[in-house]
Coordinates of C-alpha atoms and ligand atoms in Angstrom, one line a residue:
M189 CA -12.3 -22.7 -15.6
S190 CA -13.5 -24.6 -12.2
I191 CA -11.1 -25.1 -9.6
L192 CA -11.5 -27.1 -6.4
I193 CA -9.5 -25.9 -3.7
K194 CA -9.7 -29.4 -1.4
N195 CA -9.1 -29.3 2.6
G196 CA -7.4 -26.1 3.3
H197 CA -7.3 -24.1 6.2
I198 CA -9.7 -21.1 5.4
F199 CA -9.1 -17.9 7.5
T200 CA -11.0 -15.1 6.3
A201 CA -11.0 -11.8 8.9
V202 CA -13.7 -13.8 11.1
D203 CA -13.7 -17.5 10.0
S204 CA -11.4 -20.4 10.9
Y205 CA -12.2 -23.7 9.7
V206 CA -11.1 -26.6 7.3
A207 CA -13.5 -27.0 4.2
D208 CA -13.2 -27.1 0.2
I209 CA -14.0 -24.2 -2.1
L210 CA -15.6 -24.6 -5.5
V211 CA -14.5 -21.7 -7.7
D212 CA -16.3 -21.3 -11.2
D213 CA -16.7 -18.5 -13.5
G214 CA -14.1 -16.2 -11.5
K215 CA -16.4 -16.3 -8.6
V216 CA -16.8 -18.5 -5.3
R217 CA -19.4 -20.9 -5.7
T218 CA -19.4 -23.2 -3.0
I219 CA -18.1 -23.9 0.5
G220 CA -18.6 -27.2 2.1
I221 CA -17.0 -30.3 3.7
D222 CA -16.0 -32.9 0.9
L223 CA -17.4 -31.3 -2.0
A224 CA -18.2 -33.9 -4.9
A225 CA -17.8 -31.7 -7.5
D226 CA -16.2 -31.9 -10.8
A227 CA -13.6 -29.1 -11.4
D228 CA -11.4 -28.6 -14.4
K229 CA -8.5 -28.3 -11.7
T230 CA -8.0 -29.7 -8.3
I231 CA -5.6 -28.4 -5.8
D232 CA -5.2 -30.3 -2.4
A233 CA -4.7 -27.9 -0.3
T234 CA -4.1 -30.3 3.0
G235 CA -2.1 -28.4 5.6
K236 CA -2.2 -25.0 3.9
Y237 CA -3.6 -22.1 4.5
V238 CA -6.3 -20.4 2.1
I239 CA -7.0 -17.2 2.8
P240 CA -8.2 -14.0 0.6
G241 CA -6.2 -12.4 -2.2
G242 CA -4.3 -9.6 -0.8
I243 CA -5.4 -6.0 -1.4
D244 CA -2.7 -3.3 -1.5
P245 CA -4.3 0.2 -1.6
H246 CA -1.3 2.1 -1.8
T247 CA 1.7 1.3 -4.8
H248 CA 3.1 3.8 -7.3
L249 CA 3.4 1.7 -10.8
D250 CA 4.8 3.8 -13.5
F251 CA 5.0 6.9 -11.3
P252 CA 6.6 9.9 -12.7
F253 CA 8.9 11.6 -9.2
G254 CA 11.5 13.6 -9.2
G255 CA 12.7 13.7 -13.2
T256 CA 12.0 10.3 -13.4
V257 CA 9.7 7.7 -13.5
S258 CA 9.6 4.3 -10.9
S259 CA 10.8 1.3 -12.7
D260 CA 7.8 -1.3 -12.0
D261 CA 4.8 -0.5 -14.5
F262 CA 1.4 -2.3 -14.6
R263 CA 3.0 -5.5 -15.9
T264 CA 6.3 -5.8 -13.7
G265 CA 4.6 -4.5 -10.5
T266 CA 1.6 -6.7 -10.7
I267 CA 3.2 -10.0 -11.6
A268 CA 5.2 -9.5 -8.5
A269 CA 2.6 -8.6 -6.3
A270 CA 0.8 -11.9 -7.4
Y271 CA 3.8 -13.4 -6.4
G272 CA 3.1 -11.9 -2.8
G273 CA -0.1 -13.1 -2.6
T274 CA -1.7 -9.6 -3.8
T275 CA -4.7 -10.0 -6.1
S276 CA -5.6 -6.4 -6.2
I277 CA -4.5 -2.9 -5.8
V278 CA -5.1 0.7 -5.5
D279 CA -2.7 2.7 -7.2
S280 CA -2.7 6.9 -7.7
A281 CA -3.1 8.5 -10.4
V282 CA -2.1 12.1 -10.6
Q283 CA -3.4 15.4 -12.0
Q284 CA -1.1 17.7 -13.8
R285 CA -2.0 21.3 -12.6
G286 CA -4.0 23.3 -14.4
H287 CA -5.4 19.9 -16.2
A288 CA -8.8 18.1 -15.5
L289 CA -8.8 15.0 -13.3
S290 CA -10.8 13.1 -15.8
Q291 CA -7.4 13.7 -18.1
A292 CA -5.5 11.9 -15.4
L293 CA -7.7 9.0 -14.8
E294 CA -7.5 8.5 -18.9
M295 CA -3.8 8.5 -18.8
W296 CA -4.0 5.8 -15.9
H297 CA -6.3 3.9 -17.5
Q298 CA -3.7 3.8 -20.4
K299 CA -1.0 2.9 -18.1
A300 CA -3.0 0.1 -17.1
E301 CA -5.0 -1.3 -19.6
G302 CA -3.2 -4.3 -21.4
K303 CA -0.5 -4.6 -18.8
A304 CA -2.4 -5.7 -15.5
A305 CA -2.0 -9.0 -14.2
I306 CA -4.5 -8.3 -11.3
D307 CA -7.4 -5.9 -11.0
Y308 CA -6.5 -2.1 -10.0
G309 CA -8.1 0.8 -8.9
F310 CA -7.4 4.4 -8.8
H311 CA -7.0 6.9 -6.3
M312 CA -6.7 10.4 -7.4
I313 CA -4.0 12.8 -6.7
I314 CA -5.4 16.6 -6.1
L315 CA -2.7 18.8 -7.2
D316 CA -4.0 22.2 -7.8
L317 CA -8.5 22.5 -7.5
P318 CA -10.0 26.2 -8.5
E319 CA -13.5 26.2 -7.5
S320 CA -14.5 25.5 -11.0
R321 CA -13.0 22.0 -10.9
L322 CA -14.9 21.2 -7.5
P323 CA -17.5 19.4 -9.7
E324 CA -14.6 17.0 -10.7
L325 CA -14.6 15.6 -7.5
D326 CA -18.4 14.6 -7.9
D327 CA -17.8 13.2 -11.2
M328 CA -14.5 11.0 -10.0
V329 CA -16.8 9.0 -7.5
R330 CA -19.4 8.3 -10.4
Q331 CA -16.3 7.1 -12.7
G332 CA -15.5 4.4 -9.3
V333 CA -12.6 6.9 -8.3
T334 CA -13.8 7.2 -4.5
S335 CA -10.4 8.5 -2.8
F336 CA -8.6 11.4 -3.1
K337 CA -5.0 11.8 -2.2
M338 CA -3.2 14.8 -1.5
F339 CA 0.4 15.8 -0.3
M340 CA 0.9 18.0 2.8
A341 CA 5.0 17.4 1.9
Y342 CA 7.1 18.3 -1.2
L343 CA 6.9 21.6 -1.3
G344 CA 7.3 23.4 -4.9
A345 CA 6.7 19.4 -6.5
V346 CA 3.3 18.0 -5.5
M347 CA 2.6 19.6 -1.7
V348 CA -0.9 21.3 -1.6
D349 CA -2.1 24.0 0.4
D350 CA -4.3 23.6 3.4
T351 CA -7.4 25.6 1.4
T352 CA -7.2 22.7 -1.5
I353 CA -7.1 19.9 1.3
F354 CA -10.1 21.6 3.5
Q355 CA -12.4 21.8 -0.2
T356 CA -11.5 18.7 -0.6
M357 CA -12.5 17.3 2.8
V358 CA -16.1 19.2 2.1
S359 CA -16.6 17.7 -0.8
A360 CA -15.6 14.3 0.3
A361 CA -18.3 15.0 3.2
D362 CA -20.7 15.1 0.3
N363 CA -20.0 12.6 -2.2
G364 CA -18.9 10.3 0.0
A365 CA -15.1 10.0 -1.0
L366 CA -12.4 9.0 1.5
I367 CA -9.3 11.4 1.9
C368 CA -6.1 10.0 1.7
L369 CA -3.0 12.3 3.1
H370 CA 0.7 11.8 3.2
A371 CA 1.0 14.0 6.4
E372 CA 4.2 15.6 6.8
H373 CA 5.0 19.3 7.4
G374 CA 6.3 20.2 4.1
H375 CA 7.7 23.8 5.0
M376 CA 9.4 22.6 8.0
I377 CA 11.0 20.1 6.1
D378 CA 11.8 22.3 3.4
V379 CA 14.0 24.3 5.6
L380 CA 15.8 21.4 7.4
V381 CA 16.9 20.3 4.1
K382 CA 18.2 23.7 2.5
N383 CA 20.4 24.2 6.1
A384 CA 21.3 20.6 6.0
L385 CA 22.3 21.2 2.4
A386 CA 24.2 24.5 3.3
E387 CA 26.3 22.9 6.1
G388 CA 27.5 20.8 3.6
H389 CA 25.2 17.5 4.8
T390 CA 24.6 15.5 1.1
G391 CA 24.6 12.2 2.0
P392 CA 21.3 9.8 2.4
E393 CA 21.3 9.8 6.2
Y394 CA 20.2 13.4 5.8
H395 CA 17.0 12.5 4.3
A396 CA 15.6 10.6 8.1
I397 CA 17.3 13.3 9.7
T398 CA 15.7 16.5 8.1
R399 CA 12.1 14.9 8.6
P400 CA 12.1 14.4 11.9
P401 CA 8.6 12.3 13.8
A402 CA 7.0 15.5 14.8
T403 CA 6.9 17.0 11.0
E404 CA 5.1 13.5 10.5
A405 CA 2.6 14.5 13.8
E406 CA 1.8 18.0 13.1
A407 CA 0.4 17.3 9.8
T408 CA -1.2 14.5 11.2
H409 CA -3.0 16.7 14.0
R410 CA -3.6 19.5 11.6
A411 CA -5.3 16.6 8.9
I412 CA -7.7 15.4 11.6
R413 CA -8.6 18.3 12.8
M414 CA -9.6 19.8 9.6
A415 CA -11.4 16.9 8.7
E416 CA -13.0 17.1 12.2
V417 CA -14.5 20.3 10.3
A418 CA -15.4 18.9 7.5
G419 CA -17.3 16.0 8.3
A420 CA -15.3 13.8 6.3
P421 CA -13.5 10.4 7.4
V422 CA -9.5 10.8 6.7
Y423 CA -7.4 7.7 5.8
F424 CA -3.3 8.2 6.5
V425 CA -0.9 6.4 4.0
H426 CA 2.1 5.3 5.5
L427 CA 2.3 6.1 8.9
S428 CA 5.7 5.6 10.5
C429 CA 6.0 7.0 13.9
D430 CA 4.5 6.6 17.3
E431 CA 4.3 10.5 17.6
A432 CA 1.9 10.4 14.3
L433 CA -0.3 7.1 15.8
Q434 CA -0.6 9.1 19.3
E435 CA -2.9 11.5 17.0
V436 CA -4.5 8.9 15.5
Q437 CA -5.4 7.0 18.4
A438 CA -6.7 10.2 20.0
A439 CA -8.8 11.2 17.1
R440 CA -10.2 7.7 17.3
A441 CA -11.1 7.8 20.9
R442 CA -13.2 11.1 20.1
Q443 CA -14.9 8.3 17.7
K444 CA -13.8 10.3 14.4
Y445 CA -13.6 8.3 11.2
V446 CA -9.8 8.6 11.4
Y447 CA -8.0 5.9 9.8
A448 CA -4.3 5.1 8.8
E449 CA -2.0 2.3 7.7
T450 CA 1.5 1.4 8.4
C451 CA 4.0 -0.5 6.0
P452 CA 6.1 -3.6 6.4
H453 CA 9.7 -1.3 6.1
Y454 CA 8.2 0.5 9.4
L455 CA 7.4 -2.6 11.1
T456 CA 10.6 -4.7 10.2
L457 CA 13.7 -2.0 9.4
D458 CA 14.9 1.0 11.5
N459 CA 17.0 4.1 10.9
S460 CA 20.4 2.2 11.5
M461 CA 20.1 1.1 7.7
Y462 CA 21.3 5.1 6.8
D463 CA 24.2 4.0 8.6
Q464 CA 25.7 2.1 5.8
E465 CA 29.2 2.3 4.2
G466 CA 28.9 4.9 1.0
F467 CA 25.9 5.3 -0.9
E468 CA 23.6 2.1 0.4
G469 CA 21.2 4.4 2.4
A470 CA 20.1 5.4 -0.5
K471 CA 17.9 2.1 -1.0
Y472 CA 16.0 3.3 2.3
V473 CA 15.3 7.0 1.5
L474 CA 11.7 6.4 1.0
T475 CA 9.2 8.9 3.0
P476 CA 8.5 9.2 5.8
P477 CA 12.1 7.7 6.4
L478 CA 12.6 4.4 8.2
R479 CA 12.6 5.6 12.3
D480 CA 14.3 4.7 15.4
H481 CA 13.6 1.1 16.5
R482 CA 11.6 2.2 19.6
H483 CA 8.7 3.0 17.1
Q484 CA 8.5 -0.7 15.8
A485 CA 6.5 -2.3 19.0
K486 CA 4.2 0.5 18.7
L487 CA 3.1 0.3 15.3
W488 CA 2.9 -3.5 15.9
N489 CA 0.6 -2.5 19.1
G490 CA -1.0 -0.2 17.1
L491 CA -2.1 -2.9 14.5
R492 CA -3.2 -5.3 17.0
R493 CA -5.5 -2.4 18.5
N494 CA -6.9 -1.4 15.3
D495 CA -5.5 2.0 15.5
L496 CA -4.0 1.0 12.3
Q497 CA -6.6 -0.9 9.9
V498 CA -4.1 -1.7 7.1
V499 CA -0.9 -2.8 5.9
S500 CA 0.4 -1.5 2.6
T501 CA 3.5 -1.7 0.5
D502 CA 3.1 2.3 -0.9
H503 CA 5.7 0.6 -3.6
C504 CA 7.1 3.1 -5.4
A505 CA 10.7 1.3 -7.2
F506 CA 13.8 2.9 -8.5
R507 CA 16.9 1.3 -9.3
F508 CA 19.9 1.7 -7.1
S509 CA 22.4 2.0 -10.4
D510 CA 20.7 4.8 -12.7
Q511 CA 17.8 6.4 -10.2
K512 CA 18.7 6.4 -6.7
T513 CA 22.1 8.2 -8.4
M514 CA 20.7 11.0 -8.9
G515 CA 21.3 12.2 -5.6
K516 CA 24.9 11.0 -5.4
D517 CA 25.9 14.6 -4.3
D518 CA 22.2 15.6 -2.8
F519 CA 20.1 13.3 -0.8
S520 CA 17.2 15.8 -1.4
K521 CA 17.6 14.6 -5.3
I522 CA 17.3 10.8 -4.6
P523 CA 13.9 9.6 -5.7
N524 CA 12.0 9.0 -2.7
G525 CA 10.9 5.3 -2.4
G526 CA 11.7 1.3 -2.1
P527 CA 10.2 -1.7 -3.5
G528 CA 8.0 -4.1 -1.3
I529 CA 4.9 -5.6 -3.2
E530 CA 6.0 -8.9 -3.4
N531 CA 6.5 -9.3 0.0
R532 CA 4.4 -8.3 2.0
L533 CA 2.6 -11.3 3.2
S534 CA 5.6 -13.6 4.0
L535 CA 6.8 -10.2 5.9
L536 CA 3.7 -9.7 8.0
Y537 CA 3.6 -13.8 8.6
T538 CA 7.1 -14.1 9.9
H539 CA 7.1 -10.6 12.1
G540 CA 3.6 -10.6 12.8
V541 CA 2.0 -14.0 13.1
V542 CA 4.9 -16.1 13.9
P543 CA 5.7 -14.1 17.0
G544 CA 2.2 -14.4 18.0
L545 CA 1.7 -10.4 17.9
L546 CA -0.9 -10.9 15.0
D547 CA -3.0 -14.0 14.5
M548 CA -4.5 -15.2 11.1
N549 CA -7.8 -13.6 11.3
R550 CA -5.9 -10.0 12.2
L551 CA -3.6 -10.9 9.5
V552 CA -6.3 -11.2 6.9
E553 CA -8.1 -8.4 8.2
V554 CA -4.9 -5.8 7.5
F555 CA -4.0 -7.6 4.4
S556 CA -6.8 -7.7 2.7
T557 CA -10.7 -7.3 4.2
N558 CA -9.9 -3.5 6.0
S559 CA -9.0 -2.4 2.4
A560 CA -11.8 -4.0 1.0
R561 CA -13.9 -2.4 3.3
L562 CA -12.6 1.4 3.2
F563 CA -11.8 1.5 -0.3
G564 CA -15.1 0.6 -1.6
L565 CA -14.3 -3.2 -2.4
F566 CA -16.2 -5.5 0.2
P567 CA -17.7 -8.1 -0.1
R568 CA -16.6 -8.5 -3.9
K569 CA -13.0 -8.2 -2.7
G570 CA -11.7 -8.9 1.0
T571 CA -12.8 -12.4 2.1
I572 CA -13.8 -15.6 1.0
A573 CA -17.8 -16.1 1.1
V574 CA -20.1 -17.7 -1.8
G575 CA -20.1 -15.3 -4.8
S576 CA -17.3 -13.3 -3.9
D577 CA -15.0 -12.6 -6.5
A578 CA -12.5 -15.9 -6.5
D579 CA -9.4 -14.1 -5.4
I580 CA -7.6 -16.7 -3.3
V581 CA -4.5 -17.7 -2.0
V582 CA -2.8 -20.8 -0.9
F583 CA -0.4 -20.2 1.7
D584 CA 2.1 -22.5 3.1
P585 CA 3.0 -21.5 6.8
D586 CA 6.1 -24.2 6.9
E587 CA 7.7 -22.7 3.6
E588 CA 11.0 -20.9 4.0
T589 CA 12.8 -18.5 1.7
V590 CA 15.3 -15.9 2.0
I591 CA 14.4 -12.5 0.1
S592 CA 17.1 -11.6 -2.5
A593 CA 16.9 -9.2 -5.4
Q594 CA 18.3 -12.1 -7.0
T595 CA 15.1 -13.9 -6.9
H596 CA 12.2 -11.3 -6.6
H597 CA 10.4 -10.7 -9.6
M598 CA 10.3 -6.8 -8.9
N599 CA 11.7 -5.0 -11.7
V600 CA 14.4 -3.2 -9.4
D601 CA 18.1 -4.0 -8.8
Y602 CA 17.9 -4.6 -5.0
N603 CA 15.4 -5.5 -2.1
L604 CA 15.0 -3.6 1.0
Y605 CA 15.2 -7.0 2.6
E606 CA 18.0 -8.7 1.0
G607 CA 18.9 -11.6 3.1
M608 CA 16.3 -11.6 5.3
K609 CA 14.6 -15.2 6.4
V610 CA 10.8 -15.2 6.1
K611 CA 8.8 -18.3 7.0
G612 CA 5.0 -18.6 4.7
V613 CA 5.3 -18.2 1.1
P614 CA 2.2 -18.0 -1.1
Q615 CA 2.0 -21.9 -3.0
V616 CA -0.8 -21.1 -5.1
V617 CA -2.2 -17.5 -6.2
I618 CA -6.1 -17.3 -8.1
A619 CA -7.4 -14.2 -9.1
N620 CA -10.7 -13.9 -10.6
G621 CA -10.9 -17.8 -10.4
E622 CA -7.6 -18.3 -12.4
A623 CA -4.2 -19.9 -11.0
I624 CA -2.1 -17.2 -12.0
I625 CA 0.5 -18.3 -9.9
E626 CA 1.8 -22.2 -9.1
G627 CA 4.9 -23.9 -9.1
G628 CA 6.7 -20.9 -8.2
Q629 CA 5.7 -19.7 -12.1
Y630 CA 3.4 -17.0 -13.2
T631 CA 0.9 -18.8 -15.0
G632 CA -1.4 -15.8 -15.8
T633 CA -1.6 -13.3 -18.9
P634 CA -0.6 -9.7 -18.1
G635 CA -3.7 -7.5 -19.2
S636 CA -6.3 -10.1 -17.7
G637 CA -6.9 -7.4 -14.6
R638 CA -9.7 -4.9 -14.4
F639 CA -10.6 -1.8 -13.4
L640 CA -12.3 -1.6 -10.4
K641 CA -15.2 0.6 -10.2
R642 CA -15.1 1.5 -6.2
S643 CA -18.3 2.1 -4.1
T644 CA -18.0 5.0 -1.4
L645 CA -17.1 4.4 2.5
Ligands
ZN135 ZN1 3.2 6.6 -1.8

């Protein structure tokens, strides 16, 4: 199958020009002006933007959490991702306590195989790491799982102690893996949650009240210093507030290998969502919580200045009707997470590029290129270049649409951005040289996504 994309405005992290792209056998073959090639299919991209397919390095498909499982699996979640211009994800496998990492990896391979519509890699979430298991970390790296994620919060569930974090960092300094951290001070939060419940505060708004910015900033600071001592690079997932951003900025000013992502919901929504009537606020119970409005400008500025390198979604969908309600009488039992895998590009374009906060090159960088660089996929992914995988989005910058659960493709009964008007819609999405979204329809084959064996940083 060959595709000729004619006359589109191509943007990469560093380029901006109008040309034709010939895609063949899954790869970008030729880029040039007025290409005279015979292709199986021709796409007229005149007046459209042509950008690398998005990479979402933080998703939770078919993910067990708090006694339930996230509602999007590898089929529905990756199809929704494709609708939104994302052509690769890095999802997370979770070690079971007392079990080998290879067992978790095998389980996640089974979840994805035959279902994924786009390419996927895995982080490995570490839950316990006796010394005898340390060699398993090197084994994961050899198998292309080159990042380890750990939780500094969720005491009594997935939280690990500082020894485990530091041990993993020391190993990573040697085997080249990237350490990804959920940075919140789990002990403080545990006390705040218990106190709130004891005082009869059971509503979803207390999710945010019991996780103040300082709990995130403290954990961010602690992890940075541990990584410095270990000599390992560190990447903060879902950074949500100015206080944590300041820690990252200070570390980067000291020339440390510290990276961080934020998510569209922190850039575009705030904690007033928790003030809604009844149980509505539970839709926004995700972690860290939505913050006061003042943080948004700081986060956008962090993206502009490259203190934040990536925008991921942390897509972890739970139905409002029967999953979020598990915490109807106790906010601490509401499954933490929200949907978003489908909406990242349009939100970044509408709230970033249209008001002039980001230019198109920077959008491409935070949407795709930097994830490829940090997670061992560049230059195979993350750019449009001869020889790269043909993961390409033809994007109409003028089309407008309204986000709604009525029309989205995620397997969940609400949308965080319900009713929000956005500008810029992916028109054609090509993954591995095949047009999988066209004319508003999914035209691919679930299962065609491949496991991405990633290299080290
Ligand atoms: Zn997450």
